[in-house]
Structures are given as structure tokens and as C-alpha cells.
Tab-separated table of C-alpha atoms and ligand atoms in Angstrom:
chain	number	residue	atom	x	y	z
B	1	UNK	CA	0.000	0.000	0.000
B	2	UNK	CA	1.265	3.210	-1.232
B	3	UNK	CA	1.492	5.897	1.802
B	4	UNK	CA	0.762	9.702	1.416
B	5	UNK	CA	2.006	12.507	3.207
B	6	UNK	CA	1.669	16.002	2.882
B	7	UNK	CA	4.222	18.460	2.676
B	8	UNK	CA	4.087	22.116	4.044
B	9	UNK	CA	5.695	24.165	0.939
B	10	UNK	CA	6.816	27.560	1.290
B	11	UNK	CA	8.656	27.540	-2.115
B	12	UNK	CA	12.142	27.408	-0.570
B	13	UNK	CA	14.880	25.026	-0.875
B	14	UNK	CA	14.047	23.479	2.736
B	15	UNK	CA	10.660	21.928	1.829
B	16	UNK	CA	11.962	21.195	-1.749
B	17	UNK	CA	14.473	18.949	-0.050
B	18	UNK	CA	12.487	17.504	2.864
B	19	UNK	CA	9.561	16.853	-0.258
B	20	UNK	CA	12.086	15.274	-2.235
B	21	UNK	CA	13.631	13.161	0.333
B	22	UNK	CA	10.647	11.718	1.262
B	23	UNK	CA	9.094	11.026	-2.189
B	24	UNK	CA	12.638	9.250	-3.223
B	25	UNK	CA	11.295	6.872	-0.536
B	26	UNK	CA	8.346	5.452	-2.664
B	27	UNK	CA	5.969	8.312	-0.617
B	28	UNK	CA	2.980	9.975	-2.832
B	29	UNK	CA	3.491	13.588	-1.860
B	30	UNK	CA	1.000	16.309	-2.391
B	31	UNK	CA	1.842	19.803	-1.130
B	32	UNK	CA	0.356	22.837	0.379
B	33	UNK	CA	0.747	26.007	0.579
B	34	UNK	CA	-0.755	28.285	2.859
B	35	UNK	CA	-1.322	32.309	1.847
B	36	UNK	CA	-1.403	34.754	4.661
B	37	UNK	CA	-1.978	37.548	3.142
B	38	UNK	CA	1.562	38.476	4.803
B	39	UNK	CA	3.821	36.278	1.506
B	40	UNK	CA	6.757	37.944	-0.105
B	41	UNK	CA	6.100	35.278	-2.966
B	42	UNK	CA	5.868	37.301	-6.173
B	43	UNK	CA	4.380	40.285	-4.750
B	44	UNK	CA	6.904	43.808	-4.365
B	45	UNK	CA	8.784	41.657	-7.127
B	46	UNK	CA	5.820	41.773	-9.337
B	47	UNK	CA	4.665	45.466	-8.491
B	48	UNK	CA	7.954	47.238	-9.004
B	49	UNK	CA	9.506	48.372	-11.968
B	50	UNK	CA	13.183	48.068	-10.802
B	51	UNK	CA	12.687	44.524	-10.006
B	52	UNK	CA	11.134	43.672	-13.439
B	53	UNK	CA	14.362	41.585	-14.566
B	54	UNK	CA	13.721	39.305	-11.937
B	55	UNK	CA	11.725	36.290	-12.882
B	56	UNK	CA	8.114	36.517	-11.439
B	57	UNK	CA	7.355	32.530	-10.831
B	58	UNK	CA	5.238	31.443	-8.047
B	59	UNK	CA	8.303	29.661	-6.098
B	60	UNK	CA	5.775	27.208	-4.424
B	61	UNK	CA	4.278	26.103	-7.706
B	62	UNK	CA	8.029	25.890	-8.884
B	63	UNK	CA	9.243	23.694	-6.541
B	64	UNK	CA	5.695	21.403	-7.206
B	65	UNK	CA	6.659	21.443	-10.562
B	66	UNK	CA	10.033	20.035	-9.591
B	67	UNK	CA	8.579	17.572	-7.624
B	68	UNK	CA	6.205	16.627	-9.731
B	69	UNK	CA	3.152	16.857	-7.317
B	70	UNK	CA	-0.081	18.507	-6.869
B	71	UNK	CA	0.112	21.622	-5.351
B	72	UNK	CA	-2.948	22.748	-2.657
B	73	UNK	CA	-3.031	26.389	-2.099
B	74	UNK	CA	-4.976	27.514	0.670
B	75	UNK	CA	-6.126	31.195	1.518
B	76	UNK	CA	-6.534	31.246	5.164
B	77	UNK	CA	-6.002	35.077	5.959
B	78	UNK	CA	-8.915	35.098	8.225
B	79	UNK	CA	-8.114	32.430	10.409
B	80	UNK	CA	-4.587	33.388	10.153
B	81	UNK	CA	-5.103	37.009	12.003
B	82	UNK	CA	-5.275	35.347	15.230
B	83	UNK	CA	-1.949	34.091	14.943
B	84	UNK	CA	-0.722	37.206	14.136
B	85	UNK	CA	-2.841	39.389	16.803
B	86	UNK	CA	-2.465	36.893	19.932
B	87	UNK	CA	0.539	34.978	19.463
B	88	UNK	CA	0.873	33.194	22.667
B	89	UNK	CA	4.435	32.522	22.075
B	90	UNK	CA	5.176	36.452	21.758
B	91	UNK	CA	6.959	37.725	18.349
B	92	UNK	CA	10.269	37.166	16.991
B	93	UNK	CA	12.694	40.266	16.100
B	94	UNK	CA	9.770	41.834	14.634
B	95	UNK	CA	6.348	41.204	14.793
B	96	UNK	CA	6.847	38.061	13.427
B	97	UNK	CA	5.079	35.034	15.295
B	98	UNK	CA	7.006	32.323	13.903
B	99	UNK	CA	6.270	29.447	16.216
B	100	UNK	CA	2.284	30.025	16.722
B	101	UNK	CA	2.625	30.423	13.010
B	102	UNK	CA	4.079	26.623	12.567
B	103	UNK	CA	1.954	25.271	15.288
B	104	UNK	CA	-1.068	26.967	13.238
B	105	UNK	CA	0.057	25.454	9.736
B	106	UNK	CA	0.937	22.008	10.966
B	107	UNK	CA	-2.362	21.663	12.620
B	108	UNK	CA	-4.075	22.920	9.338
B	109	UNK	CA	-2.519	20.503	7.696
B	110	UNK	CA	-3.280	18.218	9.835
B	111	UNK	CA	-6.526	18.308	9.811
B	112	UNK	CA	-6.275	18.495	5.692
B	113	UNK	CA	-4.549	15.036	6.811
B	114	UNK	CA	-7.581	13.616	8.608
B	115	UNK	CA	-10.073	15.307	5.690
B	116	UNK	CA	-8.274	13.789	2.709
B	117	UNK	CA	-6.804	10.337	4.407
B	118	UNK	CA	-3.036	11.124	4.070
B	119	UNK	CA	-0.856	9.208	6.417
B	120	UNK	CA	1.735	11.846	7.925
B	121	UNK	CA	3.113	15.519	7.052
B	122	UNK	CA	6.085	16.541	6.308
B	123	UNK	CA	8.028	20.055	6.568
B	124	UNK	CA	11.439	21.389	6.096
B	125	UNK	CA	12.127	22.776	9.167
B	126	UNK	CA	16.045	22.696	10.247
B	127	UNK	CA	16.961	22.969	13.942
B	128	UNK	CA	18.537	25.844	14.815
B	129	UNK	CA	18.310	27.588	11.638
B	130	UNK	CA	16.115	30.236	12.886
B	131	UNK	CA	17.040	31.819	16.136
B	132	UNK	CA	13.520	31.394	18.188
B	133	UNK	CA	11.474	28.941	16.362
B	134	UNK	CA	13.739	26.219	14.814
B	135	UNK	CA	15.451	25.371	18.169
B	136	UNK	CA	15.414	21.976	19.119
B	137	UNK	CA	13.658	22.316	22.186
B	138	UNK	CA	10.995	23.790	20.144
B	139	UNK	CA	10.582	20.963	17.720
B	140	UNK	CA	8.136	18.753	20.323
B	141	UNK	CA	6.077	22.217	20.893
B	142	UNK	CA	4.813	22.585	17.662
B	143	UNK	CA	4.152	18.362	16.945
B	144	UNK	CA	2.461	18.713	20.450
B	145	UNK	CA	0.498	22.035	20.342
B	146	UNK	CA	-0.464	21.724	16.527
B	147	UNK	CA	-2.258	17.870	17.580
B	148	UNK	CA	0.017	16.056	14.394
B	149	UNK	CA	2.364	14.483	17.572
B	150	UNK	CA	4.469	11.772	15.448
B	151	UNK	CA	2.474	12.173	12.424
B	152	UNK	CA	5.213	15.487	12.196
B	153	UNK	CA	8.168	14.534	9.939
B	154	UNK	CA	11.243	16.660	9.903
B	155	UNK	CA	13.356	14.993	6.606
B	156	UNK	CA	16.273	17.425	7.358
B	157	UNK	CA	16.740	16.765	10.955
B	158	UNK	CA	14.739	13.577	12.025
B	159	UNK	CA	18.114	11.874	12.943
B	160	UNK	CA	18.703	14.162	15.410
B	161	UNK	CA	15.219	13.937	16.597
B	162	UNK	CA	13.180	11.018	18.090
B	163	UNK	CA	11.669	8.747	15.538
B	164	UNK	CA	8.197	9.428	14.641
B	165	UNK	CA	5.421	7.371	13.513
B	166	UNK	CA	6.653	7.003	9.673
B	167	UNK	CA	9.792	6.060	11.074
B	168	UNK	CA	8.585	3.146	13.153
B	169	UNK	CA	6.127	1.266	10.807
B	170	UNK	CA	8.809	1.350	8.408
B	171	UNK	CA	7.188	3.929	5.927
B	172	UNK	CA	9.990	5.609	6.205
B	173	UNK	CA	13.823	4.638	5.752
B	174	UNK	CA	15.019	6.755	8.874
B	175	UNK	CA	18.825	6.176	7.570
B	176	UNK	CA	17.957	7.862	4.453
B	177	UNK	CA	16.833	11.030	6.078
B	178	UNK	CA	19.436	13.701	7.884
B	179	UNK	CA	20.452	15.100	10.371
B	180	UNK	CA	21.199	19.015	9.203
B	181	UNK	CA	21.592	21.826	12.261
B	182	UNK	CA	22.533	25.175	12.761
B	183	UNK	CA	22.387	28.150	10.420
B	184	UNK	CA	24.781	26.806	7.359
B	185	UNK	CA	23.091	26.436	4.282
B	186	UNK	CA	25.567	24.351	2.851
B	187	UNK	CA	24.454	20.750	3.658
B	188	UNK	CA	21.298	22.121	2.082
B	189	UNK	CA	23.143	23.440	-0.856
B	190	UNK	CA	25.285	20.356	-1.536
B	191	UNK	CA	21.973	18.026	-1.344
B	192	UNK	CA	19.955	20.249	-3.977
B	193	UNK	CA	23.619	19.658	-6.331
B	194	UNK	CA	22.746	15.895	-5.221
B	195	UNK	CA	19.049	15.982	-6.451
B	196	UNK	CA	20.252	18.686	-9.384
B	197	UNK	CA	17.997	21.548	-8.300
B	198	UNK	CA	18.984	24.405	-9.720
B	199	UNK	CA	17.604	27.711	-9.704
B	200	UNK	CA	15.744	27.278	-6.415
B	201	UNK	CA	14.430	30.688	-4.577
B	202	UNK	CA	17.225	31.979	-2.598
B	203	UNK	CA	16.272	32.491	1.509
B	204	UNK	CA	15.720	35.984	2.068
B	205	UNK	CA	15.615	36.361	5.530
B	206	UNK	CA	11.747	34.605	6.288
B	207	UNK	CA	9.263	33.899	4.228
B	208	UNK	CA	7.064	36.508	5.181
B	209	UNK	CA	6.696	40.239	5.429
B	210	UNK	CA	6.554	39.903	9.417
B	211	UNK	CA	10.385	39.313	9.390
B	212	UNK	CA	10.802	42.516	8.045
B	213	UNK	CA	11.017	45.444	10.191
B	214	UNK	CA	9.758	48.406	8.154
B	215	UNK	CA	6.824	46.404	7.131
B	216	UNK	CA	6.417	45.262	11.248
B	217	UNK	CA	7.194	48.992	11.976
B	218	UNK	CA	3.896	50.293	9.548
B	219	UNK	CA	2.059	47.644	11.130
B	220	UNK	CA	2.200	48.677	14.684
B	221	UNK	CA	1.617	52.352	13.520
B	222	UNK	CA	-1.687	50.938	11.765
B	223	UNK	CA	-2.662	49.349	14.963
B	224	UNK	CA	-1.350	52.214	16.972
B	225	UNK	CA	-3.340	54.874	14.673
B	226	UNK	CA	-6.475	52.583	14.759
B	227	UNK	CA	-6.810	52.004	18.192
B	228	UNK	CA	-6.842	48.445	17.617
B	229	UNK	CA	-4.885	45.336	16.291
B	230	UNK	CA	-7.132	44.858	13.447
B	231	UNK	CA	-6.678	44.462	9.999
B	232	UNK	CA	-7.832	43.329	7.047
B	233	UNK	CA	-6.212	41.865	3.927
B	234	UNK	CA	-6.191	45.339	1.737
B	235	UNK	CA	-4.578	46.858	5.129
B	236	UNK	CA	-1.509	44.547	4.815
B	237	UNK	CA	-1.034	44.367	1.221
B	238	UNK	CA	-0.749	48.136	0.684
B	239	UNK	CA	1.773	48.135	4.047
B	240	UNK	CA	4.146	46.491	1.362
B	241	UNK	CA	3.625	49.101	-1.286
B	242	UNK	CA	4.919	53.235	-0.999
B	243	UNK	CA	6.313	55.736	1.000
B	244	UNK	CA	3.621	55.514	4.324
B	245	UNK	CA	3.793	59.052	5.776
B	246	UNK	CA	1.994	60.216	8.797
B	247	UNK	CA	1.930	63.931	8.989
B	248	UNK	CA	-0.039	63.565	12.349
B	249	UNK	CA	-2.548	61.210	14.106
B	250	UNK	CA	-5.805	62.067	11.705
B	251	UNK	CA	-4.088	60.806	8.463
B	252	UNK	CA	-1.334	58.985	6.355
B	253	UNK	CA	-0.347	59.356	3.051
B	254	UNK	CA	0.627	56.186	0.661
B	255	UNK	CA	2.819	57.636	-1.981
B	256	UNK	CA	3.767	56.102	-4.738
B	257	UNK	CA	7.706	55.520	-5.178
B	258	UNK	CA	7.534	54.244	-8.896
B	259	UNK	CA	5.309	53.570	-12.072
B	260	UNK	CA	5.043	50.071	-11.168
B	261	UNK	CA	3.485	51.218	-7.432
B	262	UNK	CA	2.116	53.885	-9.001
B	263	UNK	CA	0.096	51.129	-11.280
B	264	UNK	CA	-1.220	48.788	-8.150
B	265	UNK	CA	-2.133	51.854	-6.123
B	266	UNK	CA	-4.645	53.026	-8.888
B	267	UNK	CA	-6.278	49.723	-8.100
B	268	UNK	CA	-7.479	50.992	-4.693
B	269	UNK	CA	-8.899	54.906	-5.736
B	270	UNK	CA	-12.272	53.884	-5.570
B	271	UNK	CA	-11.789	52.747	-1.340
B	272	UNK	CA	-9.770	56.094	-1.429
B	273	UNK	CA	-9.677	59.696	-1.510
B	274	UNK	CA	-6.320	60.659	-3.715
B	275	UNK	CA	-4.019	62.965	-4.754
B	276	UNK	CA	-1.988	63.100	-8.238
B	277	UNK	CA	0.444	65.657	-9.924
B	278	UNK	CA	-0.837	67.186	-12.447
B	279	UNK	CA	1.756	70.225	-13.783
B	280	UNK	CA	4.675	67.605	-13.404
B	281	UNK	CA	5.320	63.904	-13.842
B	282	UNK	CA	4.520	62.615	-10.077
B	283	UNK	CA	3.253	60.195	-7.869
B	284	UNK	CA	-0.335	58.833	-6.439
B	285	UNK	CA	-0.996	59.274	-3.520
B	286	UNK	CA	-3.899	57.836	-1.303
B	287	UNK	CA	-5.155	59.415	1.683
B	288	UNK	CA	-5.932	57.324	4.753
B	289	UNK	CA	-7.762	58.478	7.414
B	290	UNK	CA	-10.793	60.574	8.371
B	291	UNK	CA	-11.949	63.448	6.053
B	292	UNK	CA	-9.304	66.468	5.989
B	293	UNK	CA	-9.894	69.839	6.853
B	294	UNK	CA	-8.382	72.362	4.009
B	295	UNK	CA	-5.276	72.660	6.208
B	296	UNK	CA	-4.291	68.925	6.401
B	297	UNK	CA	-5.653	68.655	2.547
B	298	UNK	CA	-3.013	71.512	1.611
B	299	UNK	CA	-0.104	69.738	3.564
B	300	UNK	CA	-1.092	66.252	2.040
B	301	UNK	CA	-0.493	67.861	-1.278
B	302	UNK	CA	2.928	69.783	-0.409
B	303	UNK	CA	3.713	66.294	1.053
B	304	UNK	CA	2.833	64.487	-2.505
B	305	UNK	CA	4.478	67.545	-4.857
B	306	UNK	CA	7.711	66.973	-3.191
B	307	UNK	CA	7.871	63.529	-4.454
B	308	UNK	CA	7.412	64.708	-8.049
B	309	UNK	CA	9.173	66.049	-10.593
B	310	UNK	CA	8.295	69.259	-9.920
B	311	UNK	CA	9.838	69.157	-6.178
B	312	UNK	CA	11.979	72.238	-7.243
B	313	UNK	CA	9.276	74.328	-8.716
B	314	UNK	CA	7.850	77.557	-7.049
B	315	UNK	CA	4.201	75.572	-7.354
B	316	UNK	CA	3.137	72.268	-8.622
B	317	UNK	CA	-0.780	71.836	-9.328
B	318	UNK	CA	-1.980	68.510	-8.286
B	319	UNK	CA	-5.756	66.680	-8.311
B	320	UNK	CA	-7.530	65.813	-5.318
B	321	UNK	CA	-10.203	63.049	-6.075
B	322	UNK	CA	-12.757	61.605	-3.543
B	323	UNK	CA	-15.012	59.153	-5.554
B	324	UNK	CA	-18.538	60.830	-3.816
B	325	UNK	CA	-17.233	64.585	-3.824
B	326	UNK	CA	-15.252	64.013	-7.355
B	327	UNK	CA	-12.052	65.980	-7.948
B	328	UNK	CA	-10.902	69.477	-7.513
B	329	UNK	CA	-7.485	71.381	-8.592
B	330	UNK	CA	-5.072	72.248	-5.911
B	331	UNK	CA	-1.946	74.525	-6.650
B	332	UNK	CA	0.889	74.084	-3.430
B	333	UNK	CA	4.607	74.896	-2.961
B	334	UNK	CA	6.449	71.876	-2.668
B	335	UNK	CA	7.731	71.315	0.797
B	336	UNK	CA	11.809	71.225	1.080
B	337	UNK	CA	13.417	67.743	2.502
B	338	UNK	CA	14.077	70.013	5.493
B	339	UNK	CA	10.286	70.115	5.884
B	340	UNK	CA	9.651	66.479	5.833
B	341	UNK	CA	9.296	66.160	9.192
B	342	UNK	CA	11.599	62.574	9.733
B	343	UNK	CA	9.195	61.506	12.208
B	344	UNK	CA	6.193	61.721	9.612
B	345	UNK	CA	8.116	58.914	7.950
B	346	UNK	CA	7.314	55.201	8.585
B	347	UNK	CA	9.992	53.386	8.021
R	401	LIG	S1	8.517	33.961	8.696
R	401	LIG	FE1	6.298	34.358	8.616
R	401	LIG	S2	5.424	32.592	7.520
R	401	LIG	FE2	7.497	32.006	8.176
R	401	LIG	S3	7.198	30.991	10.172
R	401	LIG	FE3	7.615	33.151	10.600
R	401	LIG	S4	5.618	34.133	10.735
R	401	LIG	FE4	5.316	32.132	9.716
């Protein structure tokens, strides 16, 4: 009888290996892949001009297609905020909660497991390859906490673990898996040359915005400016796009760096009021926030002209739009860098 597991893909070379290694084994292996809402995967790559060169592949789907196997993505943004509001294992560096986040995916996928009649799950976690979540004392919190106990198979590392289930019915060769630690990426490196992989998505520090700290930083200022740790999915995708400026507590400003941002933030001017150049080549900018007085309106638009082309000019006339009011002409100085307040700036 042919056994199935399911493998947790993230489109790195980690769960391309730990995939692989079980498959070689005689496994069937489907995948999933879980979206956020919070995935780097093709998304500031795909948006920004200066990153066009780049090839724009979905790196899960990639390393299914290397694999051979069907690939399951599943959108679970909703039940996914949770995680990210009440992590009860606190946040790494940033506000990333990388350990309720694996005890959350494994026990999705565990109960994918249990829906579909797959025998045990695999991912490609390393010990001690991230500093909080990967360390070995670790590993039993998230088989335990996520309910897959020894159903949880670690390809990588299971030799320096204790066997699991796979392991003892003889599923699983345990002398063909490994036993990889620490943060070198070199036993990984030297086992994709094995398998010739080639090409594979290079680790970038996490495999979410979370990791990041100038997207954590415009996170906590949403939550800060909202009163609440809310969000919804439009919140967090435009956190990854433009300048974020908040001139004070009523209202931010999303500007536009380039025509590729310039492009995706179009996408949102019917949710928001906006402000373009219109004497010089500039940005778009949406307005967040409560309705502005003529003051705040006139400082959003000195704000925006000083991102354009006409920065240097004694005035630059620019369009405010609000999809119920419509649009009006507004003619502004530019503000000087000197008058960009650095604290207005989210970084
Ligand atoms: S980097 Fe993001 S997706 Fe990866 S484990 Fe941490 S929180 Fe989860």
C-alpha cells in the first residue's frame, strides 16, 4: 500500500528537499501552501519596476513542478489574524510570530490530513536555523500544540530527533533522512547539487513580510493609529507598497515611489480619496484616514508635490479626487526635505 504525506511548501529550498527526500522513498506527496496575506512570494517583485528583470514565478508552484506533485493552495487570511494578533508565544525580532505560526500550519494541515486520508506531514524545518522557532527544544512544541504528535516529519533533521510514527512502521527509511543543524546552508546546498535543483528561490531572511522590520514597523503604527490590532487583507497588502507618511494622528499618506506602485495603487482609488500631480510627472498618492480639513488637505499635497518632478518648482498643481465629492485642482509649494518632518516617515 502506497502511503501519502503532505508536505508544508513555502517555495524554498528546505521543503523542496524535505519533499524530495521523502518522495525518493516510494511516498505519494502532495503539497500545500498556505497564503497569509503576509507572503513575499511574487508580490513587491511583481509590483515594481526596478525589479522587473527578476523572474516573477510562483516559487511554491516551482518547486511542485520540480517535484512533480499537486500543489494545494490555501487562503486562510482570516483564520490566520489570530496568529498574528495573539501569538501566545510572543513575536520574533519583529512582529513576526514564527512558532504560533508553525503550530497553526501544521495543525491545518493536519486536519487536511484527517479530511483527505493522508498518512503523515512533512516540513522542512532545520533545527537551529532560525534563532527562536527552529530550536530543538521547540521541535516537540509545535508536533504537540499543533495535535500532528508523530504524524510530524522533519526529513532534514529527524536523525537528530526522536523517531516518529513514519519512522517506526517502516514507511519511512530513517537512515535515508538527515540530520542538518545550525544556520549553514551548505548541507542544504550540496543536497539540492545531489538531487540537481537548480535555480531554487534563494532564503531571504523569512518567508514573510513579518520578518521585516519596516513592514512590522507600519504595522504597529496601523494598529497604533487605529486604536486596535485589526486588519484586514487590503490593510496589509498596501503596508508592502509606498512611501507611508503620517503627517499627524488624523491621516497617512501612501505615496507612490515608482510607475510600477504607481500602477497597483490606482487599483485601490475607488476605497480612497487621492491625490496626483498634475503640472509635473509625479506620484499617487492615497489618503488614509478621516476626512481632511483644508489645512491637512493643503499639507497632504505639499507632502505628494515633493515627491514629483516638480519638487523644485515655485508651485506644482496637483488633483484631489474623492469618488462621492469628485475631484478638484489644488496649486501648493512643494515642501523642502528640510520640511519632511523625519518623524512623519514610517519606516
Ligand atoms: S517567517 Fe512568517 S510565515 Fe514564516 S514561520 Fe515566521 S511568521 Fe510564519
Amino acid at each position: 500500500m502506497t502511503r501519502k504525506a503532505v508536505a508544508l511548501i513555502s517555495g524554498g529550498l528546505d521543503s523542496l528537499l524535505a519533499a524530495k527526500l521523502v518522495q525518493q522513498q516510494g511516498i505519494h506527496v502532495e503539497g500545500i501552501n498556505f497564503f497569509t496575506g503576509f507572503c513575499v512570494e511574487g508580490h513587491t517583485h511583481a509590483i515594481r519596476k526596478h525589479d522587473r528583470k527578476r523572474a516573477k514565478r510562483n516559487n511554491a508552484l516551482w518547486v511542485a513542478e520540480q517535484l512533480g506533485i499537486k500543489l494545494h493552495i490555501i487562503d486562510i487570511v482570516k483564520e490566520y489574524k489570530d496568529v498574528v494578533i495573539n501569538p501566545k508565544h510572543g513575536y520574533g525580532a519583529n512582529l513576526n510570530p514564527c512558532l504560533d505560526c508553525k503550530i497553526f500550519m501544521v495543525r491545518k494541515a493536519h486536519e487536511w490530513l484527517q479530511q483527505h486520508d493522508f498518512d503523515f506531514i512533512v516540513t522542512g524545518e532545520v533545527i537551529g536555523q532560525r534563532p527562536k522557532s527552529q530550536r530543538k527544544r521547540l521541535m516537540p512544541v509545535v508536533a504537540a500544540e499543533s495535535g500532528a504528535a508523530d504524524l510530524l516529519l522533519r526529513p532534514l533533521c529527524a536523525r537528530n530527533l526522536p523517531p516518529t510514527l513514519p519512522e517506526h512502521e517502516g514507511w519511512i527509511d530513517r537512515e535515508q533522512l538527515k540530520d542538518f543543524g545550525g544556520r549553514s546552508r551548505k548541507p542544504q546546498m550540496a543536497l539540492a547539487a545531489e538531487f540537481g535543483f537548480e535555480g531554487y528561490a534563494q532564503p531571504a531572511g523569512g518567508c514573510c513580510f513579518l520578518t521585516d522590520r519596516s513592514y512590522s514597523v507600519k504595522l504597529q503604527d496601523l494598529w497604533d493609529n487605529r486604536g486596535n490590532r485589526e486588519y484586514e487583507l487590503d490593510d496589509i497588502m498596501l503596508l508592502k507598497v509606498g512611501r507611508h507618511i503620517r503627517p499627524n494622528a488624523s491621516f497617512k499618506l501612501i505615496i507612490a515611489r515608482e510607475e510600477g506602485e504607481n500602477q497597483f495603487l490606482s487599483g485601490y482609488k475607488r476605497q480612497f480619496q487621492t491625490i496626483n500631480t498634475v503640472s509635473h510627472a509625479g506620484p499617487l498618492a492615497l489618503i488614509e484616514g478621516a476626512a481632511l480639513d483644508s489645512q491637512q488637505l493643503e499639507l497632504a499635497c505639499a507632502i505628494t508635490a515633493r515627491y514629483s518632478k516638480g519638487r523644485d518648482a515655485d508651485s506644482v498643481e496637483l488633483r484631489f479626487s474623492d469618488r462621492e465629492k469628485g475631484s478638484r485642482m489644488i496649486r501648493v509649494k512643494p515642501l523642502t526635505a528640510a520640511q519632511i518632518n523625519p518623524d512623519w516617515v514610517i519606516v
